[in-house]
Short mmCIF file of C-alpha atoms in Angstrom, two decimals:
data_model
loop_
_atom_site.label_atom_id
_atom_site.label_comp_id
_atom_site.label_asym_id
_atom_site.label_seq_id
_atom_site.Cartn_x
_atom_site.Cartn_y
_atom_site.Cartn_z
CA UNK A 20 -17.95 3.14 21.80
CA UNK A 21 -17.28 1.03 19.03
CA UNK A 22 -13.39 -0.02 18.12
CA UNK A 23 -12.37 2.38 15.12
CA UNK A 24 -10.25 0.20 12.45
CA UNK A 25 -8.93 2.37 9.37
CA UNK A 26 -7.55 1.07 5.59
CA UNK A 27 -5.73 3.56 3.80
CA UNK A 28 -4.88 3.23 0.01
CA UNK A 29 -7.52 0.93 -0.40
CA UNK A 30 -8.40 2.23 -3.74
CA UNK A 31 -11.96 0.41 -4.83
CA UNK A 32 -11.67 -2.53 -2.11
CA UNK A 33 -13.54 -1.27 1.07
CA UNK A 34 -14.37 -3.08 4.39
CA UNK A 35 -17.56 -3.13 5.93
CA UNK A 36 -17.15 -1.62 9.57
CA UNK A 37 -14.04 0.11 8.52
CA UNK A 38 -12.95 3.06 7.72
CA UNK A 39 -12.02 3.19 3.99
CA UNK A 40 -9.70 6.05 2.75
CA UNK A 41 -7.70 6.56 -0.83
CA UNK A 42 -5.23 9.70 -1.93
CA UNK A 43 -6.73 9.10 -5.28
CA UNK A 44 -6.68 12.56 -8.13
CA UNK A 45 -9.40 11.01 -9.24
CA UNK A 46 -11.70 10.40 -5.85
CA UNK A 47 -11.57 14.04 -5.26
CA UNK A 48 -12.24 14.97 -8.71
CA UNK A 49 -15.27 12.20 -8.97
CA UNK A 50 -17.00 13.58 -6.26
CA UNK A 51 -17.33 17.24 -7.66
CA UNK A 52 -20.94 18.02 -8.55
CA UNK A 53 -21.89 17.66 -11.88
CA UNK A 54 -19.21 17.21 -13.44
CA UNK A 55 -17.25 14.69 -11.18
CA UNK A 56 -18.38 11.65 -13.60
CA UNK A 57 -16.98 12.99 -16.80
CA UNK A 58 -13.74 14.24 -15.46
CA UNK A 59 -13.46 10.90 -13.47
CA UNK A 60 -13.55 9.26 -16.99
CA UNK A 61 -11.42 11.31 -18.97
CA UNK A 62 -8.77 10.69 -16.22
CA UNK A 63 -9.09 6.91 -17.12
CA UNK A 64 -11.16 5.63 -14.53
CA UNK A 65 -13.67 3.03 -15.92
CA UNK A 66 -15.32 2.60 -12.52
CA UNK A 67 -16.03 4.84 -9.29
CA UNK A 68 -15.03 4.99 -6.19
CA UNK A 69 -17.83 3.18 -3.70
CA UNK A 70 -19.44 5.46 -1.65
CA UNK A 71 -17.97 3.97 1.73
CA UNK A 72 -14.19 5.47 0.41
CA UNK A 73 -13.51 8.64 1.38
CA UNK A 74 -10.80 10.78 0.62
CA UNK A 75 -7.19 10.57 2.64
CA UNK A 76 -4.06 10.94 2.48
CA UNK A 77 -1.43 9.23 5.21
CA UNK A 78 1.04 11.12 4.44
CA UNK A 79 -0.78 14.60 4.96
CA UNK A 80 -3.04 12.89 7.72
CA UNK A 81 -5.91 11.38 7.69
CA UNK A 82 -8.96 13.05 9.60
CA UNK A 83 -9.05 10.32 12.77
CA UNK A 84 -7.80 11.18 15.95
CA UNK A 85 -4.54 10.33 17.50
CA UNK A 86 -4.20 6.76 19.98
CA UNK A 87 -8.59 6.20 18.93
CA UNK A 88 -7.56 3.21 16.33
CA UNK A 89 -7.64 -0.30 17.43
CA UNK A 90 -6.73 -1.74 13.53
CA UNK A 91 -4.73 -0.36 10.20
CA UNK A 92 -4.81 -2.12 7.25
CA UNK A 93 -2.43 -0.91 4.26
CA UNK A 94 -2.00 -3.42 0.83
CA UNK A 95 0.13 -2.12 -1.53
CA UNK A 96 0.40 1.25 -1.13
CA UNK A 97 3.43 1.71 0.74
CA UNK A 98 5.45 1.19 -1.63
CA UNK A 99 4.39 3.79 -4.00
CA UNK A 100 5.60 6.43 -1.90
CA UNK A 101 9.06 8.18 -1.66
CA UNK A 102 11.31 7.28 0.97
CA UNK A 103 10.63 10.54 2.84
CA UNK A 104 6.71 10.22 2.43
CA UNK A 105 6.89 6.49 3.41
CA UNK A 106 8.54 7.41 6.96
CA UNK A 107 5.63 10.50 7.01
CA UNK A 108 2.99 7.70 6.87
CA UNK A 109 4.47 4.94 9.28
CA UNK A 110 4.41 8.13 12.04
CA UNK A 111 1.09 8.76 10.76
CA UNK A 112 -0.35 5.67 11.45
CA UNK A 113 1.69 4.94 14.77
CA UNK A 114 0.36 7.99 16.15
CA UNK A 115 -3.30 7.83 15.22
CA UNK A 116 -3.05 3.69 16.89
CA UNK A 117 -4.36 3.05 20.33
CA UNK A 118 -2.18 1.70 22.57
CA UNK A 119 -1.74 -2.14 21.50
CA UNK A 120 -3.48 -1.42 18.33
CA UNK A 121 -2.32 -3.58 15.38
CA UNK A 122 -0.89 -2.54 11.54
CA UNK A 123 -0.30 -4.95 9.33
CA UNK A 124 0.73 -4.12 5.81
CA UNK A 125 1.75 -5.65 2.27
CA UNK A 126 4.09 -4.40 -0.09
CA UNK A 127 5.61 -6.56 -3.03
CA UNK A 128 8.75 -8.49 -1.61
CA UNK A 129 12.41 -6.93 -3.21
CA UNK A 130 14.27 -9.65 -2.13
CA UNK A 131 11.90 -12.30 -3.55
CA UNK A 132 12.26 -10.33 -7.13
CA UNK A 133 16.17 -9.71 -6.37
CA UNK A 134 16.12 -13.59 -6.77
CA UNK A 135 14.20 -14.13 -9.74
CA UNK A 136 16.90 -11.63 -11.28
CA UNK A 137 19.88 -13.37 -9.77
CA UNK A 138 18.50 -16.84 -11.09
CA UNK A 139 17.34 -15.56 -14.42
CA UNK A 140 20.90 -13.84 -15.02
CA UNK A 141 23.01 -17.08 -13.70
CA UNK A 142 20.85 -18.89 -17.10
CA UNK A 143 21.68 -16.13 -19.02
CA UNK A 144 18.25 -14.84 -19.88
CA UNK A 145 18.75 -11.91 -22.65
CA UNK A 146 15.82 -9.44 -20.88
CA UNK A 147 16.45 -10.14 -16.89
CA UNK A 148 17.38 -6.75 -16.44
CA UNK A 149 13.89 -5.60 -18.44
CA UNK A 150 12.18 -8.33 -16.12
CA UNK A 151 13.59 -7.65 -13.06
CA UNK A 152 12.18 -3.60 -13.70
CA UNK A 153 8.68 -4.34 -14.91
CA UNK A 154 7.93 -6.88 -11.78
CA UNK A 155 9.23 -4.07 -9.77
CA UNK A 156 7.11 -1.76 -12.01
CA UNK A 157 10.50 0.78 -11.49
CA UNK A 158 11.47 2.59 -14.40
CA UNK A 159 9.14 3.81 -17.69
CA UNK A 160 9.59 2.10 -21.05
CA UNK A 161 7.15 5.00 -22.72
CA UNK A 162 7.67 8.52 -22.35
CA UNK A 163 3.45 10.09 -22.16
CA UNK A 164 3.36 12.48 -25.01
CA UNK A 165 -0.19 13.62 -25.33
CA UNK A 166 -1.72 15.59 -22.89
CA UNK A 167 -4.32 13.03 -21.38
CA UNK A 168 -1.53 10.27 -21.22
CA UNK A 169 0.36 12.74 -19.69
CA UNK A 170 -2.38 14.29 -17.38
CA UNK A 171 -3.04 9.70 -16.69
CA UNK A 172 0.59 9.60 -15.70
CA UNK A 173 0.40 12.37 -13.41
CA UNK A 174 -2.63 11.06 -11.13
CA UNK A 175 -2.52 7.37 -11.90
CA UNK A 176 0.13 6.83 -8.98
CA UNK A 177 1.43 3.42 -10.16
CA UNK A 178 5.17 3.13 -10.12
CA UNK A 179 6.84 2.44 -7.04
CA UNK A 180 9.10 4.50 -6.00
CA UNK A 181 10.78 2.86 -3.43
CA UNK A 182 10.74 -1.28 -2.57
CA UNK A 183 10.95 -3.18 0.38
CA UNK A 184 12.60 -6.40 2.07
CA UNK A 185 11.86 -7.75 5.29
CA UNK A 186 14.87 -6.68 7.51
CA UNK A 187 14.43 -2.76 5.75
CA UNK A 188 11.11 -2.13 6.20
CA UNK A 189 11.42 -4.25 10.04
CA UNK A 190 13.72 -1.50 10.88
CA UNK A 191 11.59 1.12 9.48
CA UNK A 192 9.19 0.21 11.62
CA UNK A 193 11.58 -0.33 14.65
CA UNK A 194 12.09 3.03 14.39
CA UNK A 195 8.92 4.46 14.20
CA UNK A 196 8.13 2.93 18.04
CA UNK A 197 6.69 -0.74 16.35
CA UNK A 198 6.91 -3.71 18.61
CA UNK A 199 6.12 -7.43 17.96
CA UNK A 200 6.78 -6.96 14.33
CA UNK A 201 7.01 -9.87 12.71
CA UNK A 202 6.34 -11.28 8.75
CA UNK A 203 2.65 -12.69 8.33
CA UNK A 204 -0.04 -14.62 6.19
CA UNK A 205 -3.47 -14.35 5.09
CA UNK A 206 -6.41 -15.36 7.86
CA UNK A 207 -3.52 -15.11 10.74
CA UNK A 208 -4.49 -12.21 12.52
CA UNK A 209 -6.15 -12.18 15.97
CA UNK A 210 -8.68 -9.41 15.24
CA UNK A 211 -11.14 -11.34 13.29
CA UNK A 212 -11.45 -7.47 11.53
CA UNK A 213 -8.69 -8.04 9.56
CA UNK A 214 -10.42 -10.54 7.35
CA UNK A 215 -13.07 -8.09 6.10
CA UNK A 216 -10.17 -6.11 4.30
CA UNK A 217 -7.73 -8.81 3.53
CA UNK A 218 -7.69 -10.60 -0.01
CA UNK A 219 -5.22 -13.61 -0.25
CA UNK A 220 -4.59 -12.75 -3.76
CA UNK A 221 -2.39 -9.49 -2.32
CA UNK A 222 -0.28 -11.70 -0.46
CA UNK A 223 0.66 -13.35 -4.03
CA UNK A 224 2.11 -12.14 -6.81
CA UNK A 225 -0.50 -13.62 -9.42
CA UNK A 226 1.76 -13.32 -12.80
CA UNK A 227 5.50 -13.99 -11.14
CA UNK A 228 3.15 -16.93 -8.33
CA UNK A 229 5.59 -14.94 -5.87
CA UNK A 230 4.88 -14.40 -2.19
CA UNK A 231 4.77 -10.69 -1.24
CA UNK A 232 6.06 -8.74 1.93
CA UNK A 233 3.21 -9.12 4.34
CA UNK A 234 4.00 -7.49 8.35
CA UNK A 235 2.42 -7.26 10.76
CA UNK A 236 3.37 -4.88 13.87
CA UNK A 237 2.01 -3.85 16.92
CA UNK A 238 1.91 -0.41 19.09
CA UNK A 239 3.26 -0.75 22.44
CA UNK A 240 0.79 -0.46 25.76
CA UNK A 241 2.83 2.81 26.63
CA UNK A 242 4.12 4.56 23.78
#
């Protein structure tokens, strides 16, 4: 039998031998017959959803059964859930890992932006406090007020709602059952898999030219 590998969150970015799953609104709506197309538009989608993503959530569960994984790949998704459904997903995907199957993850860097703040405020830059909240994309300068920017809002998913440094999210992981974990670059991994979903442009920042939080971890031989 072939080794399973899984991505999660992977929105229109799929890998070839993998398989590809997003907790889009809009994926679920899209595929409704019909009328999936127009709805996917109104709710501000100006492209679809390859065929080869299917729907998932990790923090529900996604449809692949427990210790059959040997790869999962998650890039910038983490972060956009709440602390509680963050720790719901890192058991999700420990559990549905074979034994010695590898995560590895990216999630923008806090401590990397914490500095950019700190710097920017010691030169007394008037808006660091306005910078340091739209590179963490925390916070909403624009209440929604009509109906579709409101109904946009709702599925669109794009704050973050909680952010990450290295020795957090390490223990996070620790917790979960993780071994080997350990901070990590593009093209590194062993499993040659991992470069059909990676993109070295996610392990950048390309407006701030900041490196993100990039982990990888492993699952131990007896769990």
């Amino acid at each position: 039998m072939a080794p399973v590998y899984v991505q999660y969150g992977c929105g229109f970015s799929f890998g070839e031998g993998w398989l590809n799953f997003d907790s889009s609104p809009t994926l679920r709506i899209e595929r409704l017959p019909v009328v999936g197309k127009a709805l996917g538009l109104l709710a501000g989608n100006s492209q679809r959803f390859p065929r080869q993503v299917s729907y998932g959530d990790i923090v529900k569960g996604i449809s692949v059964p427990a210790n059959t994984v040997r790869g999962v790949y998650a890039s910038h998704v983490l972060e956009h859930l709440a602390l509680e459904d963050f720790r719901k997903a890192l058991h999700n995907t420990f559990e549905m890992l074979e034994p010695d199957g590898v995560f590895r993850l990216i999630v923008p860097d806090l401590e990397e932006r914490a500095r950019r703040y700190v710097r920017q405020v010691s030169i007394r830059v008037a808006d660091s406090s306005g910078d340091f909240m739209r590179t963490c994309h925390l916070g909403q300068e624009r209440r929604p007020r009509t109906l579709l920017s409101r109904m946009r809002w709702l599925i669109g998913g794009s704050m973050h709602l909680w952010m990450w440094d290295e020795p957090s999210i390490t223990e996070e992981l620790r917790k979960v059952g993780f071994i080997e974990i350990r901070r990590c670059r593009f093209g590194d991994a062993d499993d040659a898999m991992f470069a059909r979903v990676e993109d070295r442009g996610r392990f950048v920042d390309p407006t701030l030219d900041l490196p993100e939080l990039a982990i990888e971890a492993r699952k131990p031989q007896r769990a």
